[in-house]
Short mmCIF file of C-alpha atoms in Angstrom, two decimals:
data_model
loop_
_atom_site.label_atom_id
_atom_site.label_comp_id
_atom_site.label_asym_id
_atom_site.label_seq_id
_atom_site.Cartn_x
_atom_site.Cartn_y
_atom_site.Cartn_z
CA MET A 276 -21.28 -140.51 -27.12
CA GLY A 277 -23.46 -143.48 -27.11
CA VAL A 278 -21.88 -146.86 -27.72
CA LYS A 279 -25.38 -149.09 -27.75
CA ASP A 280 -24.15 -151.04 -31.51
CA GLY A 281 -20.72 -151.40 -30.27
CA ARG A 282 -19.40 -148.76 -32.30
CA GLY A 283 -17.08 -145.90 -30.56
CA PRO A 284 -17.96 -141.98 -31.60
CA ALA A 285 -15.63 -142.15 -34.15
CA GLU A 286 -16.94 -144.67 -36.33
CA ALA A 287 -20.49 -143.59 -35.51
CA ALA A 288 -19.43 -140.14 -36.73
CA VAL A 289 -18.24 -141.47 -39.79
CA GLN A 290 -21.96 -143.58 -39.91
CA ARG A 291 -23.68 -139.64 -39.68
CA SER A 292 -21.63 -138.52 -42.60
CA GLY A 293 -22.44 -141.23 -44.77
CA ILE A 294 -18.72 -142.33 -46.46
CA ALA A 295 -19.18 -145.66 -44.02
CA LYS A 296 -20.10 -147.23 -47.52
CA PHE A 297 -16.57 -146.35 -48.29
CA PHE A 298 -15.30 -148.67 -45.41
CA ASP A 299 -16.69 -151.63 -43.61
CA PHE A 300 -15.49 -151.22 -39.79
CA PRO A 301 -14.54 -154.72 -37.91
CA LYS A 302 -17.22 -156.87 -36.48
CA GLU A 303 -16.96 -159.92 -35.09
CA GLY A 304 -16.31 -162.92 -37.71
CA HIS A 305 -15.94 -160.56 -40.52
CA THR A 306 -13.00 -159.71 -42.73
CA THR A 307 -10.87 -156.60 -40.98
CA ILE A 308 -10.39 -153.42 -42.23
CA SER A 309 -6.81 -153.95 -43.00
CA ASN A 310 -7.50 -157.84 -44.88
CA LYS A 311 -9.95 -155.77 -47.13
CA LEU A 312 -7.55 -152.82 -47.88
CA ASP A 313 -4.94 -155.66 -48.48
CA ILE A 314 -6.74 -157.39 -50.64
CA THR A 315 -8.21 -153.97 -52.94
CA ALA A 316 -4.37 -152.64 -52.46
CA LYS A 317 -3.27 -155.88 -54.35
CA MET A 318 -5.97 -155.52 -57.19
CA VAL A 319 -5.90 -152.09 -58.25
CA LEU A 320 -1.97 -150.67 -57.02
CA SER A 321 0.70 -151.42 -59.01
CA GLN A 322 4.03 -152.98 -57.16
CA ARG A 323 5.43 -149.91 -56.52
CA GLN A 324 2.51 -148.65 -55.23
CA ARG A 325 2.42 -151.44 -52.82
CA ASP A 326 5.41 -151.51 -51.79
CA GLU A 327 5.31 -147.70 -50.79
CA LEU A 328 2.21 -148.11 -48.94
CA SER A 329 3.73 -151.66 -46.87
CA HIS A 330 5.78 -149.02 -45.02
CA LEU A 331 2.79 -147.35 -43.86
CA ASN A 332 0.85 -148.16 -41.01
CA LEU A 333 -2.43 -148.97 -43.26
CA PHE A 334 -4.80 -147.75 -40.19
CA SER A 335 -3.56 -144.48 -39.83
CA PHE A 336 -3.50 -144.09 -43.98
CA ARG A 337 -7.39 -144.89 -43.78
CA ASN A 338 -8.35 -142.59 -40.61
CA ARG A 339 -5.97 -139.58 -42.30
CA ALA A 340 -7.86 -140.25 -45.81
CA ILE A 341 -11.52 -139.80 -43.83
CA ALA A 342 -10.48 -136.95 -41.99
CA ASP A 343 -9.44 -135.13 -45.27
CA TYR A 344 -12.64 -136.28 -46.53
CA LEU A 345 -14.89 -135.41 -43.91
CA ARG A 346 -13.29 -131.71 -43.34
CA SER A 347 -13.29 -131.16 -47.15
CA ASN A 348 -17.04 -132.02 -47.42
CA GLY A 349 -17.89 -129.42 -44.00
CA TYR A 350 -18.68 -132.24 -41.77
CA GLU A 351 -17.21 -130.25 -39.47
CA GLU A 352 -18.59 -131.83 -36.51
CA ALA A 353 -17.80 -135.13 -37.53
CA TYR A 354 -14.47 -134.24 -38.33
CA SER A 355 -13.57 -133.17 -35.21
CA VAL A 356 -14.96 -136.07 -33.36
CA PHE A 357 -13.34 -138.20 -35.58
CA LYS A 358 -9.91 -136.70 -35.66
CA LYS A 359 -9.69 -136.59 -31.54
CA GLU A 360 -10.84 -140.56 -31.58
CA ALA A 361 -8.35 -141.67 -34.07
CA GLU A 362 -5.71 -139.68 -32.54
CA LEU A 363 -4.55 -137.96 -35.27
CA ASP A 364 -2.58 -135.07 -35.61
CA MET A 365 -3.35 -133.70 -39.05
CA ASN A 366 -0.55 -130.72 -40.24
CA GLU A 367 -0.49 -129.13 -43.59
CA GLU A 368 2.04 -130.63 -44.76
CA LEU A 369 -0.05 -134.06 -43.89
CA ASP A 370 -2.90 -132.02 -45.14
CA LYS A 371 -2.03 -131.86 -48.50
CA LYS A 372 -0.43 -135.45 -48.81
CA TYR A 373 -3.77 -137.23 -48.20
CA ALA A 374 -6.08 -134.52 -50.19
CA GLY A 375 -8.58 -136.19 -52.10
CA LEU A 376 -6.95 -139.41 -51.70
CA LEU A 377 -10.32 -141.45 -50.15
CA GLU A 378 -12.13 -140.39 -53.68
CA LYS A 379 -8.90 -141.29 -55.64
CA LYS A 380 -8.75 -144.36 -54.35
CA TRP A 381 -12.63 -145.33 -54.69
CA THR A 382 -12.10 -144.27 -58.51
CA SER A 383 -9.71 -147.10 -58.54
CA VAL A 384 -12.46 -149.73 -57.12
CA ILE A 385 -15.19 -148.31 -59.40
CA ARG A 386 -12.92 -149.11 -62.03
CA LEU A 387 -11.57 -152.42 -60.79
CA GLN A 388 -15.84 -153.29 -60.24
CA LYS A 389 -16.03 -152.59 -64.29
CA LYS A 390 -13.30 -154.74 -65.28
CA VAL A 391 -14.80 -157.04 -63.12
CA MET A 392 -17.82 -156.87 -64.96
CA GLU A 393 -16.20 -157.21 -68.06
CA LEU A 394 -14.75 -160.33 -66.74
CA GLU A 395 -17.90 -161.71 -65.77
CA SER A 396 -19.53 -160.55 -69.28
CA LYS A 397 -16.40 -163.08 -70.88
CA LEU A 398 -16.80 -165.81 -68.45
CA ASN A 399 -20.51 -165.83 -69.60
CA GLU A 400 -20.07 -165.68 -73.26
CA ALA A 401 -17.55 -168.43 -72.78
CA LYS A 402 -20.31 -170.65 -70.53
CA GLU A 403 -22.75 -170.01 -73.54
CA GLU A 404 -20.32 -171.00 -75.86
CA PHE A 405 -19.49 -174.25 -74.28
CA THR A 406 -22.99 -175.56 -73.71
CA SER A 407 -24.30 -174.56 -77.51
CA GLY A 408 -21.30 -174.21 -79.66
CA GLY A 409 -18.74 -177.12 -78.72
CA PRO A 410 -18.64 -180.47 -79.97
CA LEU A 411 -19.69 -181.51 -76.74
CA GLY A 412 -22.66 -178.90 -76.92
CA GLN A 413 -25.86 -179.08 -79.42
CA LYS A 414 -24.90 -177.88 -82.68
CA ARG A 415 -25.98 -174.53 -83.54
CA ASP A 416 -28.76 -173.53 -86.28
CA PRO A 417 -26.61 -171.97 -89.61
CA LYS A 418 -29.11 -168.96 -88.97
CA GLU A 419 -27.55 -168.79 -85.35
CA TRP A 420 -23.86 -169.15 -86.83
CA ILE A 421 -21.90 -166.23 -85.50
CA PRO A 422 -17.83 -165.43 -85.79
CA ARG A 423 -15.37 -167.08 -82.87
CA PRO A 424 -11.93 -166.17 -82.47
CA PRO A 425 -9.38 -166.94 -83.60
CA GLU A 426 -9.35 -165.74 -86.88
CA LYS A 427 -8.77 -167.83 -89.24
CA TYR A 428 -6.54 -165.81 -91.62
CA ALA A 429 -4.86 -162.66 -90.79
CA LEU A 430 -3.98 -161.37 -94.19
CA SER A 431 -1.20 -158.82 -94.67
CA GLY A 432 -0.34 -157.13 -98.05
CA HIS A 433 -1.60 -153.60 -98.12
CA ARG A 434 0.74 -150.70 -97.14
CA SER A 435 -1.87 -148.41 -95.46
CA PRO A 436 -5.40 -148.25 -93.72
CA VAL A 437 -7.64 -150.79 -95.34
CA THR A 438 -11.06 -149.46 -95.89
CA ARG A 439 -13.47 -151.55 -97.48
CA VAL A 440 -13.60 -155.15 -97.35
CA ILE A 441 -16.44 -157.80 -99.30
CA PHE A 442 -17.02 -160.78 -100.39
CA HIS A 443 -18.00 -162.25 -103.81
CA PRO A 444 -21.22 -163.39 -104.38
CA VAL A 445 -20.39 -166.11 -106.42
CA PHE A 446 -16.64 -167.22 -105.89
CA SER A 447 -15.00 -168.15 -102.63
CA VAL A 448 -13.05 -164.69 -103.14
CA MET A 449 -13.21 -161.51 -101.09
CA VAL A 450 -11.73 -157.80 -102.16
CA SER A 451 -10.24 -155.39 -99.97
CA ALA A 452 -9.59 -151.25 -100.54
CA SER A 453 -6.93 -149.60 -98.97
CA GLU A 454 -5.99 -145.95 -98.47
CA ASP A 455 -2.79 -147.46 -100.14
CA ALA A 456 -4.58 -146.65 -103.49
CA THR A 457 -4.90 -150.67 -104.52
CA ILE A 458 -7.34 -153.24 -104.21
CA LYS A 459 -7.04 -156.39 -103.41
CA VAL A 460 -8.36 -159.96 -104.44
CA TRP A 461 -7.81 -162.84 -101.13
CA ASP A 462 -9.39 -166.32 -101.24
CA TYR A 463 -11.11 -166.39 -98.20
CA GLU A 464 -11.18 -170.06 -97.95
CA THR A 465 -7.56 -170.78 -98.05
CA GLY A 466 -6.02 -167.44 -97.14
CA ASP A 467 -3.97 -166.75 -100.40
CA PHE A 468 -3.52 -164.03 -102.11
CA GLU A 469 -4.52 -164.03 -105.64
CA ARG A 470 -4.05 -160.15 -107.28
CA THR A 471 -4.19 -156.25 -106.93
CA LEU A 472 -5.89 -153.87 -109.15
CA LYS A 473 -4.42 -151.04 -109.55
CA GLY A 474 -5.51 -147.31 -110.90
CA HIS A 475 -6.69 -144.87 -108.63
CA THR A 476 -4.40 -142.55 -107.66
CA ASP A 477 -5.27 -141.41 -104.01
CA SER A 478 -7.01 -143.94 -100.84
CA VAL A 479 -9.92 -146.12 -102.35
CA GLN A 480 -12.64 -145.56 -99.92
CA ASP A 481 -15.31 -148.27 -100.86
CA ILE A 482 -16.28 -151.21 -103.54
CA SER A 483 -19.53 -152.77 -104.56
CA PHE A 484 -20.30 -156.01 -106.71
CA ASP A 485 -22.72 -155.99 -108.82
CA HIS A 486 -25.03 -159.29 -108.46
CA SER A 487 -23.40 -161.33 -110.70
CA GLY A 488 -20.07 -160.78 -109.52
CA LYS A 489 -18.94 -159.93 -113.11
CA LEU A 490 -18.93 -156.17 -112.32
CA LEU A 491 -16.94 -154.23 -109.53
CA ALA A 492 -17.46 -150.49 -108.94
CA SER A 493 -14.63 -148.69 -107.00
CA CYS A 494 -14.58 -144.81 -105.58
CA SER A 495 -11.38 -143.05 -104.42
CA ALA A 496 -10.53 -139.32 -102.98
CA ASP A 497 -8.78 -139.14 -106.76
CA MET A 498 -12.76 -138.06 -107.29
CA THR A 499 -13.15 -140.43 -109.73
CA ILE A 500 -15.53 -143.90 -110.13
CA LYS A 501 -14.30 -146.56 -111.54
CA LEU A 502 -16.02 -149.90 -113.09
CA TRP A 503 -13.77 -153.20 -113.72
CA ASP A 504 -14.19 -155.97 -115.64
CA PHE A 505 -13.96 -159.01 -112.12
CA GLN A 506 -13.36 -161.75 -114.92
CA GLY A 507 -10.49 -159.95 -116.34
CA PHE A 508 -9.33 -157.54 -114.15
CA GLU A 509 -9.04 -154.19 -115.97
CA CYS A 510 -11.05 -150.97 -115.79
CA ILE A 511 -13.25 -150.49 -118.14
CA ARG A 512 -14.55 -147.24 -117.33
CA THR A 513 -13.88 -143.92 -115.12
CA MET A 514 -16.40 -141.38 -114.38
CA HIS A 515 -15.60 -138.02 -113.57
CA GLY A 516 -18.32 -135.42 -111.84
CA HIS A 517 -18.13 -135.19 -107.84
CA ASP A 518 -16.00 -132.52 -106.82
CA HIS A 519 -14.30 -133.73 -103.92
CA ASN A 520 -13.51 -137.20 -101.99
CA VAL A 521 -15.80 -139.51 -102.96
CA SER A 522 -16.47 -141.97 -100.01
CA SER A 523 -19.18 -144.10 -100.97
CA VAL A 524 -20.12 -146.52 -104.45
CA ALA A 525 -22.97 -149.20 -104.11
CA ILE A 526 -24.06 -150.79 -108.34
CA MET A 527 -27.96 -150.89 -107.70
CA PRO A 528 -30.07 -154.19 -107.53
CA ASN A 529 -30.84 -154.24 -111.64
CA GLY A 530 -27.50 -153.92 -112.97
CA ASP A 531 -28.14 -151.15 -114.58
CA HIS A 532 -26.88 -147.93 -112.38
CA ILE A 533 -24.07 -146.85 -110.15
CA VAL A 534 -24.89 -144.68 -107.15
CA SER A 535 -22.17 -142.61 -105.06
CA ALA A 536 -21.59 -140.39 -102.11
CA SER A 537 -18.90 -137.48 -101.91
CA ARG A 538 -17.73 -134.86 -99.30
CA ASP A 539 -19.16 -132.69 -101.83
CA LYS A 540 -22.35 -132.73 -100.14
CA THR A 541 -23.90 -134.93 -103.03
CA ILE A 542 -25.29 -138.40 -104.17
CA LYS A 543 -24.98 -139.40 -107.95
CA MET A 544 -26.10 -142.00 -110.00
CA TRP A 545 -24.49 -143.16 -113.02
CA GLU A 546 -25.18 -145.12 -116.30
CA VAL A 547 -23.07 -147.91 -116.35
CA GLN A 548 -23.52 -148.85 -120.08
CA THR A 549 -22.08 -145.00 -120.70
CA GLY A 550 -20.73 -143.69 -117.55
CA TYR A 551 -23.59 -140.53 -117.56
CA CYS A 552 -24.43 -138.91 -114.95
CA VAL A 553 -27.91 -139.13 -115.18
CA LYS A 554 -28.96 -137.88 -111.51
CA THR A 555 -27.96 -136.12 -108.42
CA PHE A 556 -29.67 -136.26 -105.00
CA THR A 557 -29.13 -132.60 -102.71
CA GLY A 558 -30.05 -132.24 -99.38
CA HIS A 559 -27.38 -133.36 -97.22
CA ARG A 560 -25.57 -130.33 -95.80
CA GLU A 561 -21.82 -131.64 -94.85
CA TRP A 562 -20.01 -134.49 -96.43
CA VAL A 563 -22.09 -137.44 -97.32
CA ARG A 564 -20.13 -140.68 -95.98
CA MET A 565 -22.14 -143.87 -97.21
CA VAL A 566 -25.21 -144.53 -99.54
CA ARG A 567 -26.67 -148.10 -99.87
CA PRO A 568 -29.85 -149.22 -102.03
CA ASN A 569 -32.26 -151.17 -100.77
CA GLN A 570 -33.00 -154.60 -102.22
CA ASP A 571 -35.87 -153.63 -104.96
CA GLY A 572 -33.27 -150.62 -105.98
CA THR A 573 -36.48 -148.25 -105.37
CA LEU A 574 -34.72 -146.53 -102.38
CA ILE A 575 -31.53 -145.14 -101.32
CA ALA A 576 -30.24 -144.59 -97.95
CA SER A 577 -27.66 -142.45 -97.12
CA CYS A 578 -25.56 -140.71 -94.44
CA SER A 579 -23.66 -137.61 -93.29
CA ASN A 580 -21.50 -135.54 -91.14
CA ASP A 581 -24.75 -133.52 -90.43
CA GLN A 582 -25.59 -135.95 -88.24
CA THR A 583 -28.75 -137.20 -89.94
CA VAL A 584 -29.89 -140.67 -91.96
CA ARG A 585 -32.08 -139.80 -95.23
CA VAL A 586 -34.09 -142.27 -97.35
CA TRP A 587 -34.61 -141.11 -100.95
CA VAL A 588 -36.91 -142.03 -103.55
CA VAL A 589 -34.86 -142.98 -106.95
CA ALA A 590 -37.45 -142.52 -109.55
CA THR A 591 -38.66 -138.91 -108.20
CA LYS A 592 -35.19 -137.80 -106.20
CA GLU A 593 -38.12 -137.30 -102.86
CA CYS A 594 -36.28 -137.16 -99.87
CA LYS A 595 -38.65 -139.38 -97.99
CA ALA A 596 -37.32 -139.31 -95.07
CA GLU A 597 -34.71 -137.48 -92.55
CA LEU A 598 -33.80 -139.66 -89.50
CA ARG A 599 -31.95 -137.36 -86.99
CA GLU A 600 -31.74 -138.90 -83.62
CA HIS A 601 -27.61 -139.15 -83.96
CA GLU A 602 -25.66 -137.04 -81.89
CA HIS A 603 -22.55 -137.18 -84.05
CA VAL A 604 -20.95 -138.12 -87.11
CA VAL A 605 -23.23 -140.74 -88.88
CA GLU A 606 -20.36 -143.20 -90.61
CA CYS A 607 -22.55 -146.20 -91.81
CA ILE A 608 -25.80 -147.79 -92.91
CA SER A 609 -27.17 -150.86 -93.75
CA TRP A 610 -30.74 -151.79 -95.08
CA ALA A 611 -32.39 -154.99 -93.11
CA PRO A 612 -32.94 -157.92 -95.69
CA GLU A 613 -36.79 -158.98 -95.56
CA SER A 614 -35.45 -162.86 -93.74
CA SER A 615 -35.39 -160.37 -90.31
CA TYR A 616 -38.46 -158.67 -90.92
CA SER A 617 -40.66 -160.53 -88.64
CA CYS A 618 -37.68 -161.22 -86.04
CA ILE A 619 -37.71 -157.11 -85.94
CA SER A 620 -41.57 -156.76 -85.82
CA GLU A 621 -41.42 -158.99 -82.44
CA ALA A 622 -38.64 -157.38 -80.88
CA THR A 623 -40.05 -153.68 -81.42
CA GLY A 624 -43.62 -154.11 -81.92
CA SER A 625 -43.29 -152.54 -85.40
CA GLU A 626 -46.78 -152.44 -86.76
CA THR A 627 -47.23 -154.34 -90.09
CA LYS A 628 -48.57 -151.76 -93.17
CA LYS A 629 -51.51 -151.71 -94.92
CA SER A 630 -49.76 -153.18 -97.45
CA GLY A 631 -49.60 -156.64 -95.33
CA LYS A 632 -45.88 -156.85 -94.62
CA PRO A 633 -43.60 -154.67 -91.88
CA GLY A 634 -40.61 -152.51 -93.07
CA PRO A 635 -38.47 -151.03 -94.78
CA PHE A 636 -35.85 -151.14 -91.91
CA LEU A 637 -32.44 -149.56 -91.74
CA LEU A 638 -29.69 -149.63 -89.32
CA SER A 639 -27.33 -146.59 -89.05
CA GLY A 640 -23.75 -146.28 -87.08
CA SER A 641 -21.96 -143.22 -85.85
CA ARG A 642 -19.25 -141.37 -83.86
CA ASP A 643 -21.69 -141.46 -80.98
CA LYS A 644 -20.85 -144.77 -80.30
CA THR A 645 -24.34 -146.61 -81.01
CA ILE A 646 -26.27 -148.37 -83.29
CA LYS A 647 -29.63 -147.30 -83.89
CA MET A 648 -32.88 -149.42 -85.74
CA TRP A 649 -35.08 -147.61 -88.01
CA ASP A 650 -38.82 -148.14 -89.33
CA VAL A 651 -38.11 -146.14 -92.29
CA SER A 652 -42.09 -146.27 -93.60
CA THR A 653 -42.69 -144.31 -89.85
CA GLY A 654 -39.34 -142.25 -89.24
CA MET A 655 -39.68 -143.77 -85.91
CA CYS A 656 -35.72 -144.71 -84.31
CA LEU A 657 -36.91 -148.17 -82.78
CA MET A 658 -33.72 -149.19 -80.56
CA THR A 659 -30.66 -148.04 -79.79
CA LEU A 660 -27.89 -150.21 -79.11
CA VAL A 661 -25.17 -149.00 -76.72
CA GLY A 662 -21.80 -150.91 -75.68
CA HIS A 663 -18.77 -149.84 -77.97
CA ASP A 664 -16.29 -147.58 -76.85
CA ASN A 665 -15.29 -145.27 -79.91
CA TRP A 666 -16.70 -144.90 -83.47
CA VAL A 667 -18.92 -147.14 -85.05
CA ARG A 668 -17.58 -148.15 -88.13
CA GLY A 669 -19.93 -151.17 -89.81
CA VAL A 670 -22.95 -152.44 -89.31
CA LEU A 671 -24.88 -155.10 -90.60
CA PHE A 672 -27.40 -158.00 -90.34
CA HIS A 673 -26.88 -161.72 -89.82
CA SER A 674 -27.99 -163.47 -92.70
CA GLY A 675 -30.06 -165.07 -90.42
CA GLY A 676 -31.89 -162.03 -89.23
CA LYS A 677 -31.50 -162.29 -85.75
CA PHE A 678 -28.69 -160.54 -84.79
CA ILE A 679 -27.06 -157.60 -85.71
CA LEU A 680 -22.97 -157.63 -86.28
CA SER A 681 -20.78 -154.53 -85.96
CA CYS A 682 -17.07 -152.99 -85.77
CA ALA A 683 -15.97 -150.00 -84.53
CA ASP A 684 -12.61 -147.70 -83.71
CA ASP A 685 -13.02 -149.88 -80.04
CA LYS A 686 -10.81 -152.33 -82.84
CA THR A 687 -13.76 -154.61 -81.66
CA LEU A 688 -16.36 -157.35 -83.30
CA ARG A 689 -19.46 -157.44 -81.68
CA VAL A 690 -22.38 -159.22 -82.41
CA TRP A 691 -25.32 -158.30 -81.05
CA ASP A 692 -28.63 -159.72 -80.28
CA TYR A 693 -31.32 -157.16 -80.83
CA LYS A 694 -34.65 -158.52 -79.58
CA ASN A 695 -33.11 -158.22 -76.09
CA LYS A 696 -30.88 -155.44 -76.91
CA ARG A 697 -27.38 -156.79 -75.40
CA CYS A 698 -24.31 -157.36 -76.69
CA MET A 699 -23.91 -161.17 -76.93
CA LYS A 700 -20.56 -161.33 -78.01
CA THR A 701 -16.99 -159.35 -78.38
CA LEU A 702 -14.05 -159.98 -80.30
CA ASN A 703 -11.29 -158.30 -79.62
CA ALA A 704 -10.84 -158.56 -83.91
CA HIS A 705 -7.57 -155.95 -84.29
CA GLU A 706 -4.30 -154.23 -83.00
CA HIS A 707 -5.91 -151.23 -84.22
CA PHE A 708 -9.49 -149.09 -85.30
CA VAL A 709 -11.61 -151.66 -87.45
CA THR A 710 -13.04 -149.71 -90.08
CA SER A 711 -15.29 -152.43 -92.40
CA LEU A 712 -16.71 -155.90 -92.23
CA ASP A 713 -19.27 -157.85 -94.60
CA PHE A 714 -20.97 -161.43 -93.58
CA HIS A 715 -21.11 -163.96 -96.21
CA LYS A 716 -24.58 -164.61 -97.40
CA THR A 717 -24.12 -168.55 -97.65
CA ALA A 718 -21.09 -169.08 -96.13
CA PRO A 719 -20.12 -169.04 -92.22
CA TYR A 720 -17.89 -166.26 -92.97
CA VAL A 721 -17.08 -162.91 -91.74
CA VAL A 722 -14.33 -160.07 -93.28
CA THR A 723 -12.52 -157.40 -91.23
CA GLY A 724 -10.72 -155.00 -92.36
CA SER A 725 -8.88 -152.31 -90.17
CA VAL A 726 -6.31 -149.63 -90.02
CA ASP A 727 -3.84 -151.94 -88.81
CA GLN A 728 -3.34 -152.90 -92.65
CA THR A 729 -4.74 -156.78 -92.39
CA VAL A 730 -8.05 -157.78 -93.25
CA LYS A 731 -8.94 -160.97 -91.38
CA VAL A 732 -11.35 -164.13 -91.76
CA TRP A 733 -13.61 -165.11 -89.16
CA GLU A 734 -14.98 -168.80 -89.22
CA CYS A 735 -19.00 -168.51 -87.88
CA ARG A 736 -19.77 -171.85 -85.84
#
């Protein structure tokens, strides 16, 4: 066997087998394998595992693992040479002990590498924050304010998971809905609890203010929609008509109508003044999870367990677009504000229509762990944001138009720089799934709700 490059036959055999990448054989002036294994063991293995390994000859450990790998993968010639050169006495009992050991150890190394990359990403975030967000750095433009840890307030009071959180459009209060069948009102500036609205008999699924903040709509698994006078905190109307859990509700921009979505696969429109159902939109094949009107109220968007997002023309009930690229239940949707159109067009190369302006644009979040941005006029998916490790439960545009915020069952709140298609900030927001979020339109606050039964207020800067 040749030794022109300074390697012995065993090392040469390993090189030929293709697993040399797993071990750098010692060279003059380099860290030895023994040292490398010591370092890796400290980083990957538990204390008990390290104690067990300390009684082994690490070279023997390494060699037997390599020998098992060579033989189990059919490198018989390399195995024979390696076994001879390493002076290994392989027997059936030892074979079982070292079976698959090399792959297992390197799976641990891969997991460690992923953790290192995550820590490097967090370090870069911290550096960026230090240079641009602190008192020593440059002051951020309000359009670039993003939520910063830790939370300003963690509000407790609900006895079951929080399902939805929203800010009041005028006053310094926010409202939370819960599976405990109640709606609670909080002062987000002081963290004070103000009152509880009771009336529903099952989980409250969604809530919505009108533009003035005088009316609040709520919907529930009790199959009803309620309209509340938010000045007197009284229920002034209850609407019946859905045949199953009402999962979403929104007051239309003109304030005259309410739109709702249900597990009965329909979307209904209700007259605020009378409480009558005036329109029913049908087309989804499964539970409709959320419904949201666009800014002028001419269109409504809905998402469903059937893995689609649909856009409807309110006047005609026509389905204008069916958006189909998600691979699981679509949990949430959000319209892009017009202030973000120029940023979106620049980021995606979306063409301006004959009307002279781009859009409208829509966001969707899914159980497939992705966020998608859509051009409703063409039905095209403009981008897919990947990063969450579990179901995406809430998504919306930053009021400045440059960023997207999302929350998910991976317990995080994330800020996305969609121009560069990257997650620029991750906050470990709650102890359990994060079910909902809202961004105040004018004040520097974000609010989140969770299955951990808390509501958290985050200050932006």
